Amino acid sequence: MAPTLPSSDQASDQDNWDNGRLARKRQLLIEIVLRNKLTALVVDGDTTCRVLEQLLLRSYGVQTQGVDNGRDAVALIASGVKLDLIIIDMILPVLNGLETTRQIRDMGVHCKMLGVTICSRESERQVFLAAGVDVFIEKPLDPEHLVPILRELDGQ
Amino acid sequence: MERNPMRRQLASLRKSLFDQGYLDEQFMELEQLQDDANPNFVEEVVTLYYRDSARLIVNLDHALERRPLDFSKLDGLMHQFKGSSSSIGAKKVKAESTLFREYCKSGNAEGCMRTFQQLKKEYATLRKKLETYFQLARQIGPMESANRPK
């Protein structure tokens, strides 16, 4: 299917608005410098999401690993790995995100947990928060949500 | 200002993908992660998405053939598919995913099936458009390297 090319090359108001937002996001991407070495775990059954979230974290210098199911997440944490941040999806294979979160908290792990998931209802958000995540973020994870959290963890 | 006609064409093609609602600003986030060290990053992620989500499409197709429909299972599969689609900025695909999940929640079998057919169309259309886009980008890439001052 041939693409439809716009008839004019002039920047529209929408273009300017988009470029402004993009410039602001670029600032967020480059202006944070972490003083401490932060570590994170991404728990997501979807490969694309998991890879992107890990890459985003690594772009800020966060040492990151990923697992694709809740059981492996619990096992990794039970092995003694110290983490500053856990990013977890609600729906996971093997052991769902809610139960995984509860088990992690039950182990006495107090690190920051972000529930990053697709959500269409307030009830789902509340359930995830009640399970133990500190922050609920609707996918996709973006710098505007992530950077303030990284700053907080870095003590900035 | 774009001097090279091919770069102008690429920019126009890119703009049209946003203007026509195929992509949202999440795609721009991916572009932010692309640099000289990873010059084909966006294409690689999109390729990963289509490879990985193909499995979900097959699973959804099979699940929609069962009678009665297991709406909980369908919703779970679509939850994952929607998350994946949203991560690359696939706006229309994401919209159909949302609609599908609404039909799952209300137990509307016909709605699910109809929406899934539309979703597959949007998914395929986006793939073709992005293939065209990346093909052009790859042609320009080596030209830019060749033209860069040494």
mmCIF file of N, CA and C in Angstrom, chain B residues 20-143:
data_model
loop_
_atom_site.group_PDB
_atom_site.id
_atom_site.type_symbol
_atom_site.label_atom_id
_atom_site.label_comp_id
_atom_site.label_asym_id
_atom_site.label_seq_id
_atom_site.Cartn_x
_atom_site.Cartn_y
_atom_site.Cartn_z
ATOM 1 N N GLN B 20 -1.894 9.898 10.091
ATOM 2 C CA GLN B 20 -2.970 8.964 9.767
ATOM 3 C C GLN B 20 -3.317 8.057 10.945
ATOM 4 N N GLY B 21 -2.651 8.278 12.069
ATOM 5 C CA GLY B 21 -3.028 7.567 13.292
ATOM 6 C C GLY B 21 -2.477 6.171 13.435
ATOM 7 N N TYR B 22 -1.509 5.819 12.601
ATOM 8 C CA TYR B 22 -0.946 4.474 12.731
ATOM 9 C C TYR B 22 0.012 4.382 13.917
ATOM 10 N N LEU B 23 0.721 5.487 14.169
ATOM 11 C CA LEU B 23 1.685 5.509 15.264
ATOM 12 C C LEU B 23 1.366 6.638 16.234
ATOM 13 N N ASP B 24 1.757 6.428 17.491
ATOM 14 C CA ASP B 24 1.654 7.508 18.472
ATOM 15 C C ASP B 24 3.041 7.846 18.993
ATOM 16 N N GLU B 25 3.102 8.736 19.999
ATOM 17 C CA GLU B 25 4.407 9.271 20.388
ATOM 18 C C GLU B 25 5.343 8.241 21.022
ATOM 19 N N GLN B 26 4.823 7.076 21.376
ATOM 20 C CA GLN B 26 5.706 6.042 21.894
ATOM 21 C C GLN B 26 6.752 5.663 20.844
ATOM 22 N N PHE B 27 6.383 5.747 19.572
ATOM 23 C CA PHE B 27 7.331 5.447 18.500
ATOM 24 C C PHE B 27 8.499 6.425 18.564
ATOM 25 N N MET B 28 8.203 7.673 18.919
ATOM 26 C CA MET B 28 9.259 8.681 19.067
ATOM 27 C C MET B 28 10.188 8.312 20.240
ATOM 28 N N GLU B 29 9.626 7.721 21.280
ATOM 29 C CA GLU B 29 10.455 7.281 22.408
ATOM 30 C C GLU B 29 11.471 6.230 21.941
ATOM 31 N N LEU B 30 11.016 5.347 21.062
ATOM 32 C CA LEU B 30 11.939 4.345 20.521
ATOM 33 C C LEU B 30 13.050 5.028 19.735
ATOM 34 N N GLU B 31 12.663 6.030 18.953
ATOM 35 C CA GLU B 31 13.653 6.742 18.149
ATOM 36 C C GLU B 31 14.699 7.414 19.039
ATOM 37 N N GLN B 32 14.285 7.822 20.230
ATOM 38 C CA GLN B 32 15.224 8.435 21.165
ATOM 39 C C GLN B 32 16.292 7.456 21.643
ATOM 40 N N LEU B 33 15.954 6.183 21.630
ATOM 41 C CA LEU B 33 16.906 5.169 22.090
ATOM 42 C C LEU B 33 17.858 4.738 20.963
ATOM 43 N N GLN B 34 17.600 5.240 19.758
ATOM 44 C CA GLN B 34 18.441 4.881 18.610
ATOM 45 C C GLN B 34 19.608 5.876 18.524
ATOM 46 N N ASP B 35 20.796 5.349 18.292
ATOM 47 C CA ASP B 35 21.945 6.236 18.132
ATOM 48 C C ASP B 35 22.932 5.580 17.168
ATOM 49 N N ASP B 36 24.118 6.192 17.061
ATOM 50 C CA ASP B 36 25.113 5.660 16.122
ATOM 51 C C ASP B 36 25.538 4.238 16.482
ATOM 52 N N ALA B 37 25.517 3.945 17.791
ATOM 53 C CA ALA B 37 25.904 2.599 18.211
ATOM 54 C C ALA B 37 24.824 1.577 17.864
ATOM 55 N N ASN B 38 23.579 2.042 17.801
ATOM 56 C CA ASN B 38 22.440 1.168 17.470
ATOM 57 C C ASN B 38 21.612 1.824 16.375
ATOM 58 N N PRO B 39 22.156 1.921 15.153
ATOM 59 C CA PRO B 39 21.505 2.707 14.106
ATOM 60 C C PRO B 39 20.207 2.104 13.579
ATOM 61 N N ASN B 40 19.992 0.823 13.805
ATOM 62 C CA ASN B 40 18.780 0.157 13.317
ATOM 63 C C ASN B 40 17.891 -0.291 14.472
ATOM 64 N N PHE B 41 18.059 0.368 15.596
ATOM 65 C CA PHE B 41 17.366 -0.059 16.819
ATOM 66 C C PHE B 41 15.857 -0.140 16.627
ATOM 67 N N VAL B 42 15.276 0.903 16.064
ATOM 68 C CA VAL B 42 13.817 0.935 15.950
ATOM 69 C C VAL B 42 13.333 -0.214 15.067
ATOM 70 N N GLU B 43 14.020 -0.410 13.956
ATOM 71 C CA GLU B 43 13.624 -1.501 13.073
ATOM 72 C C GLU B 43 13.753 -2.852 13.786
ATOM 73 N N GLU B 44 14.798 -2.998 14.575
ATOM 74 C CA GLU B 44 15.002 -4.265 15.287
ATOM 75 C C GLU B 44 13.892 -4.505 16.302
ATOM 76 N N VAL B 45 13.487 -3.445 16.982
ATOM 77 C CA VAL B 45 12.410 -3.599 17.966
ATOM 78 C C VAL B 45 11.092 -3.938 17.281
ATOM 79 N N VAL B 46 10.822 -3.272 16.173
ATOM 80 C CA VAL B 46 9.575 -3.540 15.446
ATOM 81 C C VAL B 46 9.578 -4.966 14.906
ATOM 82 N N THR B 47 10.740 -5.409 14.441
ATOM 83 C CA THR B 47 10.861 -6.794 13.957
ATOM 84 C C THR B 47 10.601 -7.770 15.104
ATOM 85 N N LEU B 48 11.163 -7.461 16.258
ATOM 86 C CA LEU B 48 10.944 -8.286 17.446
ATOM 87 C C LEU B 48 9.462 -8.341 17.791
ATOM 88 N N TYR B 49 8.825 -7.191 17.754
ATOM 89 C CA TYR B 49 7.384 -7.108 18.046
ATOM 90 C C TYR B 49 6.580 -8.010 17.112
ATOM 91 N N TYR B 50 6.830 -7.905 15.808
ATOM 92 C CA TYR B 50 6.024 -8.694 14.868
ATOM 93 C C TYR B 50 6.328 -10.181 14.998
ATOM 94 N N ARG B 51 7.569 -10.496 15.329
ATOM 95 C CA ARG B 51 7.912 -11.911 15.502
ATOM 96 C C ARG B 51 7.231 -12.478 16.744
ATOM 97 N N ASP B 52 7.305 -11.715 17.830
ATOM 98 C CA ASP B 52 6.775 -12.181 19.115
ATOM 99 C C ASP B 52 5.253 -12.186 19.137
ATOM 100 N N SER B 53 4.666 -11.162 18.556
ATOM 101 C CA SER B 53 3.202 -11.047 18.618
ATOM 102 C C SER B 53 2.503 -12.002 17.658
ATOM 103 N N ALA B 54 3.226 -12.519 16.679
ATOM 104 C CA ALA B 54 2.622 -13.489 15.754
ATOM 105 C C ALA B 54 2.095 -14.696 16.522
ATOM 106 N N ARG B 55 2.837 -15.077 17.544
ATOM 107 C CA ARG B 55 2.424 -16.198 18.397
ATOM 108 C C ARG B 55 1.110 -15.879 19.115
ATOM 109 N N LEU B 56 0.990 -14.651 19.580
ATOM 110 C CA LEU B 56 -0.237 -14.237 20.271
ATOM 111 C C LEU B 56 -1.420 -14.237 19.307
ATOM 112 N N ILE B 57 -1.193 -13.788 18.098
ATOM 113 C CA ILE B 57 -2.261 -13.764 17.092
ATOM 114 C C ILE B 57 -2.755 -15.199 16.844
ATOM 115 N N VAL B 58 -1.833 -16.132 16.703
ATOM 116 C CA VAL B 58 -2.205 -17.538 16.477
ATOM 117 C C VAL B 58 -2.996 -18.061 17.678
ATOM 118 N N ASN B 59 -2.517 -17.755 18.880
ATOM 119 C CA ASN B 59 -3.209 -18.216 20.092
ATOM 120 C C ASN B 59 -4.601 -17.612 20.205
ATOM 121 N N LEU B 60 -4.731 -16.350 19.829
ATOM 122 C CA LEU B 60 -6.046 -15.694 19.860
ATOM 123 C C LEU B 60 -6.969 -16.327 18.820
ATOM 124 N N ASP B 61 -6.428 -16.591 17.647
ATOM 125 C CA ASP B 61 -7.227 -17.259 16.599
ATOM 126 C C ASP B 61 -7.764 -18.596 17.106
ATOM 127 N N HIS B 62 -6.905 -19.381 17.726
ATOM 128 C CA HIS B 62 -7.324 -20.691 18.240
ATOM 129 C C HIS B 62 -8.355 -20.535 19.345
ATOM 130 N N ALA B 63 -8.109 -19.593 20.219
ATOM 131 C CA ALA B 63 -9.031 -19.386 21.348
ATOM 132 C C ALA B 63 -10.406 -18.939 20.867
ATOM 133 N N LEU B 64 -10.433 -18.205 19.748
ATOM 134 C CA LEU B 64 -11.712 -17.730 19.217
ATOM 135 C C LEU B 64 -12.472 -18.831 18.468
ATOM 136 N N GLU B 65 -11.800 -19.947 18.231
ATOM 137 C CA GLU B 65 -12.482 -21.060 17.561
ATOM 138 C C GLU B 65 -13.194 -21.963 18.562
ATOM 139 N N ARG B 66 -12.820 -21.849 19.822
ATOM 140 C CA ARG B 66 -13.419 -22.725 20.844
ATOM 141 C C ARG B 66 -14.847 -22.284 21.142
ATOM 142 N N ARG B 67 -15.692 -23.252 21.530
ATOM 143 C CA ARG B 67 -17.043 -22.947 21.948
ATOM 144 C C ARG B 67 -17.323 -23.704 23.248
ATOM 145 N N PRO B 68 -17.769 -23.010 24.312
ATOM 146 C CA PRO B 68 -17.990 -21.549 24.323
ATOM 147 C C PRO B 68 -16.665 -20.806 24.450
ATOM 148 N N LEU B 69 -16.677 -19.549 24.151
ATOM 149 C CA LEU B 69 -15.475 -18.746 24.276
ATOM 150 C C LEU B 69 -15.062 -18.606 25.738
ATOM 151 N N ASP B 70 -13.755 -18.675 25.962
ATOM 152 C CA ASP B 70 -13.209 -18.436 27.294
ATOM 153 C C ASP B 70 -12.772 -16.967 27.323
ATOM 154 N N PHE B 71 -13.656 -16.092 27.796
ATOM 155 C CA PHE B 71 -13.387 -14.654 27.719
ATOM 156 C C PHE B 71 -12.218 -14.236 28.609
ATOM 157 N N SER B 72 -12.058 -14.958 29.693
ATOM 158 C CA SER B 72 -10.950 -14.645 30.584
ATOM 159 C C SER B 72 -9.612 -14.923 29.897
ATOM 160 N N LYS B 73 -9.551 -16.051 29.218
ATOM 161 C CA LYS B 73 -8.322 -16.388 28.498
ATOM 162 C C LYS B 73 -8.065 -15.400 27.358
ATOM 163 N N LEU B 74 -9.152 -15.084 26.638
ATOM 164 C CA LEU B 74 -9.021 -14.129 25.530
ATOM 165 C C LEU B 74 -8.519 -12.789 26.047
ATOM 166 N N ASP B 75 -9.074 -12.354 27.179
ATOM 167 C CA ASP B 75 -8.677 -11.070 27.749
ATOM 168 C C ASP B 75 -7.209 -11.084 28.155
ATOM 169 N N GLY B 76 -6.780 -12.196 28.718
ATOM 170 C CA GLY B 76 -5.379 -12.324 29.116
ATOM 171 C C GLY B 76 -4.434 -12.256 27.926
ATOM 172 N N LEU B 77 -4.812 -12.927 26.869
ATOM 173 C CA LEU B 77 -3.972 -12.914 25.653
ATOM 174 C C LEU B 77 -3.925 -11.506 25.071
ATOM 175 N N MET B 78 -5.093 -10.861 25.049
ATOM 176 C CA MET B 78 -5.140 -9.523 24.461
ATOM 177 C C MET B 78 -4.455 -8.496 25.357
ATOM 178 N N HIS B 79 -4.465 -8.727 26.657
ATOM 179 C CA HIS B 79 -3.735 -7.858 27.582
ATOM 180 C C HIS B 79 -2.262 -7.813 27.166
ATOM 181 N N GLN B 80 -1.720 -8.985 26.931
ATOM 182 C CA GLN B 80 -0.311 -9.062 26.543
ATOM 183 C C GLN B 80 -0.092 -8.428 25.167
ATOM 184 N N PHE B 81 -0.996 -8.711 24.237
ATOM 185 C CA PHE B 81 -0.841 -8.179 22.896
ATOM 186 C C PHE B 81 -0.941 -6.653 22.915
ATOM 187 N N LYS B 82 -1.854 -6.128 23.694
ATOM 188 C CA LYS B 82 -2.021 -4.676 23.775
ATOM 189 C C LYS B 82 -0.780 -4.022 24.366
ATOM 190 N N GLY B 83 -0.227 -4.654 25.397
ATOM 191 C CA GLY B 83 0.974 -4.104 26.020
ATOM 192 C C GLY B 83 2.126 -4.049 25.034
ATOM 193 N N SER B 84 2.269 -5.110 24.287
ATOM 194 C CA SER B 84 3.332 -5.196 23.298
ATOM 195 C C SER B 84 3.137 -4.147 22.206
ATOM 196 N N SER B 85 1.909 -4.014 21.735
ATOM 197 C CA SER B 85 1.602 -3.059 20.666
ATOM 198 C C SER B 85 1.802 -1.636 21.139
ATOM 199 N N SER B 86 1.434 -1.375 22.376
ATOM 200 C CA SER B 86 1.590 -0.017 22.901
ATOM 201 C C SER B 86 3.066 0.330 23.053
ATOM 202 N N SER B 87 3.901 -0.651 23.263
ATOM 203 C CA SER B 87 5.322 -0.385 23.481
ATOM 204 C C SER B 87 6.030 0.068 22.210
ATOM 205 N N ILE B 88 5.442 -0.192 21.043
ATOM 206 C CA ILE B 88 6.054 0.320 19.815
ATOM 207 C C ILE B 88 5.243 1.478 19.231
ATOM 208 N N GLY B 89 4.189 1.866 19.907
ATOM 209 C CA GLY B 89 3.400 3.007 19.444
ATOM 210 C C GLY B 89 2.400 2.657 18.355
ATOM 211 N N ALA B 90 1.969 1.408 18.296
ATOM 212 C CA ALA B 90 1.008 0.979 17.271
ATOM 213 C C ALA B 90 -0.396 1.425 17.686
ATOM 214 N N LYS B 91 -0.745 2.634 17.299
ATOM 215 C CA LYS B 91 -1.934 3.304 17.844
ATOM 216 C C LYS B 91 -3.246 2.623 17.450
ATOM 217 N N LYS B 92 -3.421 2.332 16.171
ATOM 218 C CA LYS B 92 -4.702 1.747 15.733
ATOM 219 C C LYS B 92 -4.839 0.318 16.255
ATOM 220 N N VAL B 93 -3.719 -0.414 16.249
ATOM 221 C CA VAL B 93 -3.739 -1.789 16.761
ATOM 222 C C VAL B 93 -4.111 -1.775 18.245
ATOM 223 N N LYS B 94 -3.533 -0.828 18.967
ATOM 224 C CA LYS B 94 -3.827 -0.694 20.395
ATOM 225 C C LYS B 94 -5.311 -0.367 20.612
ATOM 226 N N ALA B 95 -5.863 0.500 19.771
ATOM 227 C CA ALA B 95 -7.280 0.879 19.911
ATOM 228 C C ALA B 95 -8.189 -0.345 19.714
ATOM 229 N N GLU B 96 -7.866 -1.160 18.724
ATOM 230 C CA GLU B 96 -8.680 -2.364 18.501
ATOM 231 C C GLU B 96 -8.517 -3.338 19.658
ATOM 232 N N SER B 97 -7.324 -3.396 20.228
ATOM 233 C CA SER B 97 -7.083 -4.269 21.385
ATOM 234 C C SER B 97 -7.955 -3.838 22.564
ATOM 235 N N THR B 98 -8.043 -2.531 22.764
ATOM 236 C CA THR B 98 -8.869 -1.997 23.857
ATOM 237 C C THR B 98 -10.329 -2.384 23.660
ATOM 238 N N LEU B 99 -10.789 -2.224 22.425
ATOM 239 C CA LEU B 99 -12.182 -2.549 22.102
ATOM 240 C C LEU B 99 -12.448 -4.035 22.306
ATOM 241 N N PHE B 100 -11.495 -4.857 21.900
ATOM 242 C CA PHE B 100 -11.616 -6.306 22.072
ATOM 243 C C PHE B 100 -11.763 -6.653 23.544
ATOM 244 N N ARG B 101 -10.954 -6.022 24.386
ATOM 245 C CA ARG B 101 -11.000 -6.321 25.830
ATOM 246 C C ARG B 101 -12.336 -5.889 26.424
ATOM 247 N N GLU B 102 -12.893 -4.803 25.892
ATOM 248 C CA GLU B 102 -14.207 -4.377 26.364
ATOM 249 C C GLU B 102 -15.263 -5.425 26.028
ATOM 250 N N TYR B 103 -15.172 -5.981 24.816
ATOM 251 C CA TYR B 103 -16.113 -7.024 24.419
ATOM 252 C C TYR B 103 -15.923 -8.285 25.259
ATOM 253 N N CYS B 104 -14.679 -8.569 25.618
ATOM 254 C CA CYS B 104 -14.410 -9.723 26.489
ATOM 255 C C CYS B 104 -15.104 -9.519 27.829
ATOM 256 N N LYS B 105 -14.961 -8.323 28.374
ATOM 257 C CA LYS B 105 -15.524 -8.044 29.701
ATOM 258 C C LYS B 105 -17.041 -8.122 29.690
ATOM 259 N N SER B 106 -17.646 -7.772 28.541
ATOM 260 C CA SER B 106 -19.116 -7.830 28.472
ATOM 261 C C SER B 106 -19.605 -9.156 27.906
ATOM 262 N N GLY B 107 -18.659 -10.066 27.607
ATOM 263 C CA GLY B 107 -19.044 -11.387 27.110
ATOM 264 C C GLY B 107 -19.671 -11.362 25.726
ATOM 265 N N ASN B 108 -19.254 -10.419 24.913
ATOM 266 C CA ASN B 108 -19.830 -10.253 23.573
ATOM 267 C C ASN B 108 -18.962 -10.998 22.545
ATOM 268 N N ALA B 109 -19.392 -12.198 22.203
ATOM 269 C CA ALA B 109 -18.595 -13.056 21.319
ATOM 270 C C ALA B 109 -18.475 -12.466 19.913
ATOM 271 N N GLU B 110 -19.597 -11.988 19.407
ATOM 272 C CA GLU B 110 -19.584 -11.438 18.049
ATOM 273 C C GLU B 110 -18.681 -10.208 17.975
ATOM 274 N N GLY B 111 -18.777 -9.387 19.005
ATOM 275 C CA GLY B 111 -17.925 -8.200 19.071
ATOM 276 C C GLY B 111 -16.456 -8.567 19.083
ATOM 277 N N CYS B 112 -16.122 -9.599 19.846
ATOM 278 C CA CYS B 112 -14.731 -10.061 19.913
ATOM 279 C C CYS B 112 -14.252 -10.496 18.536
ATOM 280 N N MET B 113 -15.062 -11.293 17.887
ATOM 281 C CA MET B 113 -14.626 -11.840 16.597
ATOM 282 C C MET B 113 -14.510 -10.755 15.531
ATOM 283 N N ARG B 114 -15.471 -9.848 15.531
ATOM 284 C CA ARG B 114 -15.457 -8.767 14.550
ATOM 285 C C ARG B 114 -14.244 -7.860 14.782
ATOM 286 N N THR B 115 -14.017 -7.524 16.018
ATOM 287 C CA THR B 115 -12.906 -6.633 16.370
ATOM 288 C C THR B 115 -11.565 -7.284 16.073
ATOM 289 N N PHE B 116 -11.477 -8.574 16.305
ATOM 290 C CA PHE B 116 -10.223 -9.260 16.051
ATOM 291 C C PHE B 116 -9.877 -9.245 14.566
ATOM 292 N N GLN B 117 -10.886 -9.385 13.724
ATOM 293 C CA GLN B 117 -10.640 -9.318 12.276
ATOM 294 C C GLN B 117 -10.104 -7.930 11.905
ATOM 295 N N GLN B 118 -10.688 -6.900 12.471
ATOM 296 C CA GLN B 118 -10.239 -5.533 12.195
ATOM 297 C C GLN B 118 -8.824 -5.323 12.733
ATOM 298 N N LEU B 119 -8.576 -5.872 13.915
ATOM 299 C CA LEU B 119 -7.245 -5.758 14.514
ATOM 300 C C LEU B 119 -6.190 -6.378 13.598
ATOM 301 N N LYS B 120 -6.495 -7.521 13.057
ATOM 302 C CA LYS B 120 -5.514 -8.190 12.190
ATOM 303 C C LYS B 120 -5.255 -7.370 10.931
ATOM 304 N N LYS B 121 -6.259 -6.688 10.453
ATOM 305 C CA LYS B 121 -6.088 -5.822 9.272
ATOM 306 C C LYS B 121 -5.155 -4.667 9.608
ATOM 307 N N GLU B 122 -5.412 -4.036 10.749
ATOM 308 C CA GLU B 122 -4.578 -2.890 11.151
ATOM 309 C C GLU B 122 -3.138 -3.335 11.398
ATOM 310 N N TYR B 123 -2.990 -4.464 12.004
ATOM 311 C CA TYR B 123 -1.686 -5.059 12.310
ATOM 312 C C TYR B 123 -0.892 -5.293 11.018
ATOM 313 N N ALA B 124 -1.563 -5.845 10.001
ATOM 314 C CA ALA B 124 -0.912 -6.142 8.725
ATOM 315 C C ALA B 124 -0.593 -4.845 7.962
ATOM 316 N N THR B 125 -1.512 -3.899 8.014
ATOM 317 C CA THR B 125 -1.306 -2.625 7.315
ATOM 318 C C THR B 125 -0.104 -1.893 7.897
ATOM 319 N N LEU B 126 -0.048 -1.850 9.209
ATOM 320 C CA LEU B 126 1.073 -1.169 9.864
ATOM 321 C C LEU B 126 2.394 -1.836 9.501
ATOM 322 N N ARG B 127 2.371 -3.136 9.466
ATOM 323 C CA ARG B 127 3.592 -3.866 9.128
ATOM 324 C C ARG B 127 4.102 -3.461 7.748
ATOM 325 N N LYS B 128 3.198 -3.404 6.781
ATOM 326 C CA LYS B 128 3.589 -3.031 5.410
ATOM 327 C C LYS B 128 4.144 -1.610 5.375
ATOM 328 N N LYS B 129 3.473 -0.724 6.068
ATOM 329 C CA LYS B 129 3.914 0.676 6.045
ATOM 330 C C LYS B 129 5.283 0.825 6.703
ATOM 331 N N LEU B 130 5.479 0.128 7.792
ATOM 332 C CA LEU B 130 6.768 0.221 8.478
ATOM 333 C C LEU B 130 7.872 -0.450 7.663
ATOM 334 N N GLU B 131 7.546 -1.503 6.965
ATOM 335 C CA GLU B 131 8.551 -2.142 6.103
ATOM 336 C C GLU B 131 9.025 -1.167 5.029
ATOM 337 N N THR B 132 8.070 -0.436 4.453
ATOM 338 C CA THR B 132 8.398 0.571 3.441
ATOM 339 C C THR B 132 9.280 1.655 4.054
ATOM 340 N N TYR B 133 8.903 2.081 5.231
ATOM 341 C CA TYR B 133 9.625 3.149 5.932
ATOM 342 C C TYR B 133 11.065 2.722 6.222
ATOM 343 N N PHE B 134 11.228 1.546 6.777
ATOM 344 C CA PHE B 134 12.570 1.097 7.163
ATOM 345 C C PHE B 134 13.435 0.801 5.932
ATOM 346 N N GLN B 135 12.789 0.337 4.890
ATOM 347 C CA GLN B 135 13.537 0.061 3.653
ATOM 348 C C GLN B 135 14.146 1.360 3.131
ATOM 349 N N LEU B 136 13.345 2.420 3.137
ATOM 350 C CA LEU B 136 13.829 3.732 2.698
ATOM 351 C C LEU B 136 14.912 4.253 3.652
ATOM 352 N N ALA B 137 14.691 4.075 4.940
ATOM 353 C CA ALA B 137 15.661 4.538 5.945
ATOM 354 C C ALA B 137 17.008 3.843 5.754
ATOM 355 N N ARG B 138 16.955 2.583 5.424
ATOM 356 C CA ARG B 138 18.206 1.831 5.225
ATOM 357 C C ARG B 138 18.943 2.314 3.999
ATOM 358 N N GLN B 139 18.203 2.701 2.971
ATOM 359 C CA GLN B 139 18.843 3.224 1.758
ATOM 360 C C GLN B 139 19.538 4.540 2.063
ATOM 361 N N ILE B 140 18.892 5.339 2.876
ATOM 362 C CA ILE B 140 19.446 6.655 3.194
ATOM 363 C C ILE B 140 20.626 6.518 4.149
ATOM 364 N N GLY B 141 20.580 5.523 5.016
ATOM 365 C CA GLY B 141 21.613 5.347 6.030
ATOM 366 C C GLY B 141 23.005 5.296 5.448
ATOM 367 N N PRO B 142 23.263 4.367 4.525
ATOM 368 C CA PRO B 142 24.605 4.278 3.921
ATOM 369 C C PRO B 142 24.957 5.547 3.162
ATOM 370 N N MET B 143 23.943 6.227 2.519
ATOM 371 C CA MET B 143 24.204 7.469 1.790
ATOM 372 C C MET B 143 24.682 8.532 2.755
#
